[in-house]
PDB file of C-alpha atoms in Angstrom:
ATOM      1  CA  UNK A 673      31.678  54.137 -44.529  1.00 59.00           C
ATOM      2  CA  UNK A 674      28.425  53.463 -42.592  1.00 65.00           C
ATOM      3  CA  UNK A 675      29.157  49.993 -42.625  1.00 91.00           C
ATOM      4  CA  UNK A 676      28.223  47.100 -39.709  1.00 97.00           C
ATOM      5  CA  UNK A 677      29.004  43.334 -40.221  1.00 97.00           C
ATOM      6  CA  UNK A 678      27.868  40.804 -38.638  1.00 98.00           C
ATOM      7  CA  UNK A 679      28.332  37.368 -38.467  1.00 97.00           C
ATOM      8  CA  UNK A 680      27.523  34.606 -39.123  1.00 98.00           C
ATOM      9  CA  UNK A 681      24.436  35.074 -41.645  1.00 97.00           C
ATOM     10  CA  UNK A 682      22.285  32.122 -40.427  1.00 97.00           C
ATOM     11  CA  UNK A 683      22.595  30.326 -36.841  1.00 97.00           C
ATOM     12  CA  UNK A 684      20.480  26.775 -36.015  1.00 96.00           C
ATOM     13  CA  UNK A 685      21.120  25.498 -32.460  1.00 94.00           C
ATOM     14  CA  UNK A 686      19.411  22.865 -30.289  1.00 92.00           C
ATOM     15  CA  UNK A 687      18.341  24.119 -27.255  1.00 91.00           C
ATOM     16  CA  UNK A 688      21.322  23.508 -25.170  1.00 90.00           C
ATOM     17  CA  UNK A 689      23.604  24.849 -27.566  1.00 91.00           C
ATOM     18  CA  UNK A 690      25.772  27.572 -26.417  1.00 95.00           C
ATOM     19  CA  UNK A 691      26.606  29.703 -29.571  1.00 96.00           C
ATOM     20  CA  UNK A 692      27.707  33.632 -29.945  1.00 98.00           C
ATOM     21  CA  UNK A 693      26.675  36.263 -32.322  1.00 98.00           C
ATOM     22  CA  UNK A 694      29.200  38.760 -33.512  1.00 98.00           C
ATOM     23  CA  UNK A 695      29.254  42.486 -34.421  1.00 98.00           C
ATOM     24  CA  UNK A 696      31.893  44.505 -35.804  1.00 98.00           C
ATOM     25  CA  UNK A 697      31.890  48.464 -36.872  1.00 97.00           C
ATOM     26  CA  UNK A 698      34.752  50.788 -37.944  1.00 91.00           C
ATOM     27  CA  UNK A 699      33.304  53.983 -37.625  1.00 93.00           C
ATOM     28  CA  UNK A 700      34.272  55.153 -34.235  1.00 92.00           C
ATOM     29  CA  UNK A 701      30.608  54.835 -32.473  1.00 93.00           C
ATOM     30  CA  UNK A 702      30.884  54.433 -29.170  1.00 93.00           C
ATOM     31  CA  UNK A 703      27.021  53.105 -28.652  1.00 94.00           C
ATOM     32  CA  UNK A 704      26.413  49.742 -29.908  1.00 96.00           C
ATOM     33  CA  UNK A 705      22.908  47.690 -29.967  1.00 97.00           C
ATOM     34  CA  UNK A 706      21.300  44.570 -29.931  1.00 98.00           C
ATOM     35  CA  UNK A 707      17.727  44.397 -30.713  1.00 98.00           C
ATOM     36  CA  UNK A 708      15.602  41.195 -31.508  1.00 98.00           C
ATOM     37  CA  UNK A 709      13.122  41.280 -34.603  1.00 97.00           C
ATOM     38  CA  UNK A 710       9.826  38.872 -35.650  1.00 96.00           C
ATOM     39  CA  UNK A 711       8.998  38.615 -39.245  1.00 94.00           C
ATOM     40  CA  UNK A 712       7.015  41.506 -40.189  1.00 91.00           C
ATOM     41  CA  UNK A 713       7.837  43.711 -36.790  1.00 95.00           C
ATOM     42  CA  UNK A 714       9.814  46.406 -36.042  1.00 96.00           C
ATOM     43  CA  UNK A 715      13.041  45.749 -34.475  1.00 97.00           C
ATOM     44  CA  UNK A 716      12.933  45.183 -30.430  1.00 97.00           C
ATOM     45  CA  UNK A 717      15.896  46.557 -28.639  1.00 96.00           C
ATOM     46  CA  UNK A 718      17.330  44.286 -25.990  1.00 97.00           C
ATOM     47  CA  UNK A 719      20.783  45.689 -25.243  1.00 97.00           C
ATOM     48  CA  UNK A 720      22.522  49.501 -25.351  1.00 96.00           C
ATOM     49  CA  UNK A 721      26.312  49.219 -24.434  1.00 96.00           C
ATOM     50  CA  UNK A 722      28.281  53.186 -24.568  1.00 94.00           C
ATOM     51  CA  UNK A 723      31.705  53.251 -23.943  1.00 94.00           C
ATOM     52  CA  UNK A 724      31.603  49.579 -24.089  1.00 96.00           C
ATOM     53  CA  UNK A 725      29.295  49.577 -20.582  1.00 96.00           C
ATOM     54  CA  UNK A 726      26.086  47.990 -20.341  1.00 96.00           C
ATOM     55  CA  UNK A 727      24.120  50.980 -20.014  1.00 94.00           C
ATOM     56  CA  UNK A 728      20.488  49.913 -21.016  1.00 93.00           C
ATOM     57  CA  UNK A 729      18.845  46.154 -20.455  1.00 95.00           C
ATOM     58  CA  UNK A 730      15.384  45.954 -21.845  1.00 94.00           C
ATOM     59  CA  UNK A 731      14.615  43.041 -18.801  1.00 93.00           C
ATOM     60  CA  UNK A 732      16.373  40.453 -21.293  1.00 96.00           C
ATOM     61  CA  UNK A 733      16.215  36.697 -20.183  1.00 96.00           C
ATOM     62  CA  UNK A 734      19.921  35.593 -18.918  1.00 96.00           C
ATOM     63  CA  UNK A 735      20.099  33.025 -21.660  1.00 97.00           C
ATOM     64  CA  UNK A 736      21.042  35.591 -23.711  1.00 98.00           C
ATOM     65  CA  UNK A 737      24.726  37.315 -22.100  1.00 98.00           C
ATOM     66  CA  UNK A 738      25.661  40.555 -24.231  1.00 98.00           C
ATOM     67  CA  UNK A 739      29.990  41.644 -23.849  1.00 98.00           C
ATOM     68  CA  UNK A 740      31.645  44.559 -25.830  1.00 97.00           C
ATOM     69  CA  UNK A 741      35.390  43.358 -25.607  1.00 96.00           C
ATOM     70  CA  UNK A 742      36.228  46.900 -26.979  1.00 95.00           C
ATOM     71  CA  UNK A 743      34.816  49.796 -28.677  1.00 92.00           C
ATOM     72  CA  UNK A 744      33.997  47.915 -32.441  1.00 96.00           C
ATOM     73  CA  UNK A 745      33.151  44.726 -31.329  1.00 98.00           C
ATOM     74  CA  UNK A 746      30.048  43.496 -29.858  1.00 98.00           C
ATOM     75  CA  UNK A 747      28.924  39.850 -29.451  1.00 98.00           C
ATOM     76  CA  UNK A 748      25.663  38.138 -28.454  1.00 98.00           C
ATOM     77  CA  UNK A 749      26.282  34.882 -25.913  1.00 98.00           C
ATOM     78  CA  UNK A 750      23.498  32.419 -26.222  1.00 97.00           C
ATOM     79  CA  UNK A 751      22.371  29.530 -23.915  1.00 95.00           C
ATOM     80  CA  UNK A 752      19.739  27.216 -23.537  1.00 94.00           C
ATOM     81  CA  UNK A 753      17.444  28.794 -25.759  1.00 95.00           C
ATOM     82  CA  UNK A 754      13.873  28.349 -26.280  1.00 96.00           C
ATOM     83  CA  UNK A 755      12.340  28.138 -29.850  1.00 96.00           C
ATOM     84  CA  UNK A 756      10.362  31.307 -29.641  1.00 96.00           C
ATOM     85  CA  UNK A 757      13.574  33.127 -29.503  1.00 97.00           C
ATOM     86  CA  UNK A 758      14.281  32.209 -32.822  1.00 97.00           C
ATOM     87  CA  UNK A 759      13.988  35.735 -34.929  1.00 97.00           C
ATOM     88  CA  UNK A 760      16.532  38.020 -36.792  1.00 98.00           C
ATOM     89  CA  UNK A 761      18.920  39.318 -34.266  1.00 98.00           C
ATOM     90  CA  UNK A 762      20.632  42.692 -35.221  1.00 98.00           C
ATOM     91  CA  UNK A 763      23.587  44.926 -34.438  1.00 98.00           C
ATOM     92  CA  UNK A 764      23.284  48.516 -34.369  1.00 97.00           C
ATOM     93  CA  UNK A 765      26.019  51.270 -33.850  1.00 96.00           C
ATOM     94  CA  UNK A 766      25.564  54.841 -33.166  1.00 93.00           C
ATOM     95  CA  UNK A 767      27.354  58.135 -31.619  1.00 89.00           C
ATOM     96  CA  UNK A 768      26.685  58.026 -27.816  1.00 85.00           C
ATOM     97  CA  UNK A 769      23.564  60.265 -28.214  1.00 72.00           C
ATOM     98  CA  UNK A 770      24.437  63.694 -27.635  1.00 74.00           C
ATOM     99  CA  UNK A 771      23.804  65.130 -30.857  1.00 77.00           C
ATOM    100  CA  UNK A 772      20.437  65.172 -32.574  1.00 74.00           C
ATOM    101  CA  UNK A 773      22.384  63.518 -35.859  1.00 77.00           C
ATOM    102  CA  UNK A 774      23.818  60.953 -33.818  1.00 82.00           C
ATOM    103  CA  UNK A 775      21.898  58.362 -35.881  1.00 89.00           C
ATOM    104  CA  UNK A 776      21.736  54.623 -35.808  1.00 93.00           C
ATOM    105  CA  UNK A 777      23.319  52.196 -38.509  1.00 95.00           C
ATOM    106  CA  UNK A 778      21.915  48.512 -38.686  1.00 97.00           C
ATOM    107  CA  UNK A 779      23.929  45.180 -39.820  1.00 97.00           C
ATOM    108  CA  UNK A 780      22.880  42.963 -42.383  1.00 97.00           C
ATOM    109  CA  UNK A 781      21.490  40.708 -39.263  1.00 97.00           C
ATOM    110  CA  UNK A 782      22.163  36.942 -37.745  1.00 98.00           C
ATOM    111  CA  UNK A 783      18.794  34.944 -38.176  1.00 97.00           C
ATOM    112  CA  UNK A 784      18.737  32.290 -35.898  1.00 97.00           C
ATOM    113  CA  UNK A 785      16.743  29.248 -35.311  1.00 97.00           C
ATOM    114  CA  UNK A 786      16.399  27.311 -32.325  1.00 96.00           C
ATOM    115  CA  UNK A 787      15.242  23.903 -32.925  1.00 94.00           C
TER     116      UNK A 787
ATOM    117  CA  UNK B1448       5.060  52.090 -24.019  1.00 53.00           C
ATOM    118  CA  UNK B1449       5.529  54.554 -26.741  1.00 61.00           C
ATOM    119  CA  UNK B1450       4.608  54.135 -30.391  1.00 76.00           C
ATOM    120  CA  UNK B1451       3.578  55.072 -33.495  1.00 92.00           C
ATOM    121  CA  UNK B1452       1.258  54.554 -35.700  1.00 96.00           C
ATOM    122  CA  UNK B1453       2.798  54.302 -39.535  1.00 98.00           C
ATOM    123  CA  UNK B1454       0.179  54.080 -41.977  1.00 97.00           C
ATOM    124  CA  UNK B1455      -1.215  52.598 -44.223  1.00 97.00           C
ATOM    125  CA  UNK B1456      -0.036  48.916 -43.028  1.00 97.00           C
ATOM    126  CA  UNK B1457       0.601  47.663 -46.784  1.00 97.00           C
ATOM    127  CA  UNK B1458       0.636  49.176 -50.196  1.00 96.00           C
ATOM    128  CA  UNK B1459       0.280  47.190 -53.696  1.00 97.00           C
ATOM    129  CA  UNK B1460       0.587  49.904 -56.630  1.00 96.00           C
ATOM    130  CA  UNK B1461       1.792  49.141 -60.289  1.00 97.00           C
ATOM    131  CA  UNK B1462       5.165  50.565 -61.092  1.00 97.00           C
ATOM    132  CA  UNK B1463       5.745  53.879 -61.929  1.00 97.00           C
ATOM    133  CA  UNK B1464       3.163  55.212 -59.159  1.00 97.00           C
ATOM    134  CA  UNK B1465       4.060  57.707 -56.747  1.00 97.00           C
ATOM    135  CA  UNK B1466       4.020  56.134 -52.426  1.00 96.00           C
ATOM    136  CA  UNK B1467       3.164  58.438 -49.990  1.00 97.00           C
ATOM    137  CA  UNK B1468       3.312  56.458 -45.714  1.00 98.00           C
ATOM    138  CA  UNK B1469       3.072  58.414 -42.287  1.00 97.00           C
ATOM    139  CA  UNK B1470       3.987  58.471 -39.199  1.00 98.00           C
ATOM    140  CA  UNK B1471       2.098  59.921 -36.492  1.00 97.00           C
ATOM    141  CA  UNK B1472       2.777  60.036 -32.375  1.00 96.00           C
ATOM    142  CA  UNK B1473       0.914  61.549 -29.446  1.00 93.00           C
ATOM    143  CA  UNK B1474       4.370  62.945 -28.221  1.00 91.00           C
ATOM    144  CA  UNK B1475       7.105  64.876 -29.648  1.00 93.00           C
ATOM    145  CA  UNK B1476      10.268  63.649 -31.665  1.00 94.00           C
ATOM    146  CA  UNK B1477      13.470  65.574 -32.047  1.00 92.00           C
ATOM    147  CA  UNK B1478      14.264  63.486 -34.740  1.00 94.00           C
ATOM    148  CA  UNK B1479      12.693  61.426 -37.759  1.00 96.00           C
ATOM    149  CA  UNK B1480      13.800  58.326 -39.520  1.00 96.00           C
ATOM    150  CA  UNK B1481      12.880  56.710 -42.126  1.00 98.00           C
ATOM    151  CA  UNK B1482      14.466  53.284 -43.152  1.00 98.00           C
ATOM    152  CA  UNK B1483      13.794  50.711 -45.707  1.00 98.00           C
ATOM    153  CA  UNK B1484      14.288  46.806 -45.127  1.00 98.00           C
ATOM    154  CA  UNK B1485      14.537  44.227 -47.633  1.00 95.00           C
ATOM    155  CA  UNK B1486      14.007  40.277 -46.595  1.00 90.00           C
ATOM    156  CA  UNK B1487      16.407  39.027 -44.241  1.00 88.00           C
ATOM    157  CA  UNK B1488      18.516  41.859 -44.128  1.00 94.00           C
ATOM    158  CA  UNK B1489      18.852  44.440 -41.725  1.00 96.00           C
ATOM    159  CA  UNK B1490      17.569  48.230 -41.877  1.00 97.00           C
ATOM    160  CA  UNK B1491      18.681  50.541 -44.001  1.00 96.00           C
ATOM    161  CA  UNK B1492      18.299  54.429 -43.676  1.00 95.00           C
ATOM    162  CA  UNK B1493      16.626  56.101 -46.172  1.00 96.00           C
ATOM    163  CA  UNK B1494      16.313  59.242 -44.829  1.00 96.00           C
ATOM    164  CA  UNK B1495      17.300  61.648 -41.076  1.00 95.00           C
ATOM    165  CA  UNK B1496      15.566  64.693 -40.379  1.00 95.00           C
ATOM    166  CA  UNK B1497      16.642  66.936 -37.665  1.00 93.00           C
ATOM    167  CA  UNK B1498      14.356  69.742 -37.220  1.00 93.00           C
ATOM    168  CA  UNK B1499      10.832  70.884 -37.159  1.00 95.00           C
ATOM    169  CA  UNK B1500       9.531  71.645 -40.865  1.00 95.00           C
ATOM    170  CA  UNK B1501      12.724  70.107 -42.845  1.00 95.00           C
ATOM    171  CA  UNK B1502      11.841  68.555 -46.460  1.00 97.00           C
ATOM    172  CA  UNK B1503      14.542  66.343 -47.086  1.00 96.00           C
ATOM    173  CA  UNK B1504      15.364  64.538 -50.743  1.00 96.00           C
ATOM    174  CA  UNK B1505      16.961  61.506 -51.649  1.00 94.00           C
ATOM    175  CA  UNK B1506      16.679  60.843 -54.783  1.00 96.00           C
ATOM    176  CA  UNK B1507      13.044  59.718 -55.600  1.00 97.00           C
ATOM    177  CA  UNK B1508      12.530  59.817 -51.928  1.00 97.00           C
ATOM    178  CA  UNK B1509      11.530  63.207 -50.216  1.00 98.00           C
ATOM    179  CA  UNK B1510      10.653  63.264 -46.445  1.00 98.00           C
ATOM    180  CA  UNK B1511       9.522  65.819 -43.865  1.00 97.00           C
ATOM    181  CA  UNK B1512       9.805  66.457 -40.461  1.00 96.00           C
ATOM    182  CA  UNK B1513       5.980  67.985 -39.341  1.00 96.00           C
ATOM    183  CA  UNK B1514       5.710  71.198 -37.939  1.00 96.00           C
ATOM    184  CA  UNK B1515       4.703  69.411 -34.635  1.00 95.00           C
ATOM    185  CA  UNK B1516       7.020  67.297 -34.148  1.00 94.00           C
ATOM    186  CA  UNK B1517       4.685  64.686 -33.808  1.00 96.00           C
ATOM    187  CA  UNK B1518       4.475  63.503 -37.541  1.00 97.00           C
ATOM    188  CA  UNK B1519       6.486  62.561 -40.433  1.00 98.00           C
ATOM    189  CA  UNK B1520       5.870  61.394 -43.825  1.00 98.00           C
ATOM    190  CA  UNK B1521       7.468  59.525 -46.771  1.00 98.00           C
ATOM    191  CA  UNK B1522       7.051  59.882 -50.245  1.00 98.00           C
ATOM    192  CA  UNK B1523       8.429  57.578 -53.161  1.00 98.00           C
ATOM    193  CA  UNK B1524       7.654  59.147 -56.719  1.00 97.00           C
ATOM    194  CA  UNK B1525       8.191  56.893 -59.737  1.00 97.00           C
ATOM    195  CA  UNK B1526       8.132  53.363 -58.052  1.00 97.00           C
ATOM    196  CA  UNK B1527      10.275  50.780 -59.440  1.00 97.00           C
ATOM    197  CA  UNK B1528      10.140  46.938 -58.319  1.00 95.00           C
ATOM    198  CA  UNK B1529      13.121  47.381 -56.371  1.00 95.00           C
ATOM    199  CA  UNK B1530      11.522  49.954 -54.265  1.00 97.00           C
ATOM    200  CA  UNK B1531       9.773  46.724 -52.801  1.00 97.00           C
ATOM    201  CA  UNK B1532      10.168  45.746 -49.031  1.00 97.00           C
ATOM    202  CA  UNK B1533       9.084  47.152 -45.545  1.00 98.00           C
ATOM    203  CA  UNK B1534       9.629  50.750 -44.732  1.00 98.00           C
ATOM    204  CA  UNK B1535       9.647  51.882 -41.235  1.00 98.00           C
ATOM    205  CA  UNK B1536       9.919  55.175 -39.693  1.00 98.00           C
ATOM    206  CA  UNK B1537      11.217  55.813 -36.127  1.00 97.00           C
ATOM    207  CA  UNK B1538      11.582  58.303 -33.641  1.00 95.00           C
ATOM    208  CA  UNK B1539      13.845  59.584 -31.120  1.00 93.00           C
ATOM    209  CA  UNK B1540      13.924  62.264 -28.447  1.00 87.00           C
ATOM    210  CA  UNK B1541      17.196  63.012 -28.310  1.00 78.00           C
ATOM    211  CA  UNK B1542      19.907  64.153 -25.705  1.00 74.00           C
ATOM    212  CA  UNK B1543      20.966  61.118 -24.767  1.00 76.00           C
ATOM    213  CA  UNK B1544      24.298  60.795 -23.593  1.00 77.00           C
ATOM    214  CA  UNK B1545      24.580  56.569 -23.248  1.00 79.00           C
ATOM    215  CA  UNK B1546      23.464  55.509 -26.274  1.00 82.00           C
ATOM    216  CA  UNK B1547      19.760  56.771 -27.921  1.00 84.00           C
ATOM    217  CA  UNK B1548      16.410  55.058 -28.055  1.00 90.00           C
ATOM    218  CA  UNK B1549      14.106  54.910 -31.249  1.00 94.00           C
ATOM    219  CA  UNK B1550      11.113  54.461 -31.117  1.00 95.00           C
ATOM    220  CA  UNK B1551       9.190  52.408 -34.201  1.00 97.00           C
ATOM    221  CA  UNK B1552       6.457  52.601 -36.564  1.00 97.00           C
ATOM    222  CA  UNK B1553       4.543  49.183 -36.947  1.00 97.00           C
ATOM    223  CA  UNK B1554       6.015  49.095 -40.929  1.00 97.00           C
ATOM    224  CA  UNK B1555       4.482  49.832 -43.902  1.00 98.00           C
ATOM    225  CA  UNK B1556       4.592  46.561 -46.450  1.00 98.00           C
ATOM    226  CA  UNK B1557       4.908  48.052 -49.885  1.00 97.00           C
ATOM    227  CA  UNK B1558       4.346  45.752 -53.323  1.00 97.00           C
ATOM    228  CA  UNK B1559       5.174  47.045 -56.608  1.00 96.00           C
ATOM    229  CA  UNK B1560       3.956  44.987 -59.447  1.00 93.00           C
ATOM    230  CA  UNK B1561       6.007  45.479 -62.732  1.00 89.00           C
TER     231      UNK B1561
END
């Protein structure tokens, strides 16, 4: 099973909203992602978490607060957003790098608006 | 910061045409991807290849890893309207121990008209 959910589907929040994205995988990775993506674009990555540390921050604004409560669950806190950060936001999971195969698996995707 | 280019940008062939898209970098990959994203959903991966040289099938798909290490292509033989969507390819060095790092192609929209 190569399978990451996340939820919910669509998000719209006003700009001093606080809302949180969820992640969920079952198949023991112990890296997990966030990356940002604009229509048309390649994925962005935002945040790496292994062994459910914050290991890489790609100089993210603090309105947007990543936590991995434990090793398949990763969520997304959001706060006072701005409308250009309204995009697909996706979950990724992986092996912790090691290996050439250790590959990464994408979720189905939150998109978000911020109105 | 790093990239590559994936060409050509968009394709629009009739069905049952064969798709060939690239990937080229000015630096060396340890490892090739090749995933395929429909509208509003997330990536999905086509394709992995793990060493210099490999020719890798998937059905109608077939991939390989260039000699270099700095290239990759994708070819789709047969299109069908499904086959519709953006296709990217990424690359990673590898050895990573806290989580890895791809790096993208800029997509390659691809139209298949029935």
């Amino acid at each position: 099973d190569t399978e990451v959910t996340q939820t919910p589907k669509h998000l719209v929040m006003g700009m001093t909203n606080k809302k949180s994205l969820k992640c969920e995988q079952h198949m023991g990775h112990r890296a997990m992602y966030w990356y940002k993506q604009k229509a048309k674009k390649p994925p962005e990555l935002m945040f790496v978490y292994s062994y459910e540390k914050l290991s890489i921050n790609e100089s993210v604004p603090s309105r947007f607060s990543p936590e991995c409560p434990n090793s398949s669950l990763l969520n997304l806190h959001l706060h006072a957003l701005q409308p250009e950060d309204s995009a697909l936001y996706l979950c990724a999971s992986s092996h912790v790098g090691r290996l050439v195969t250790d590959t990464q698996y994408f979720g189905p995707g939150t998109r978000l608006t911020v109105l | 910061g790093q990239q590559l280019n994936q060409s050509p940008q968009s394709m629009f062939i009739q069905e049952g045409e064969d798709v060939s898209m690239n990937c080229t970098s000015s630096s060396i990959f340890n490892t090739w991807l090749w995933y395929k994203q429909d509208p509003g959903e997330g990536p999905v991966l086509l394709i992995a290849l793990y060493k210099a040289g490999e020719l890798t099938s998937n059905g109608r798909l077939t991939a390989q890893f260039g000699i270099t290490r700095k290239d990759s292509f994708l070819n789709i033989s047969a299109s069908i309207p499904s086959d519709v969507g953006i296709y990217f390819c990424a690359g990673r060095r590898g050895g990573e121990t806290s989580g890895s790092r791809l790096t993208f192609g800029e997509g390659t929209q691809l139209t298949v008209n029935p």
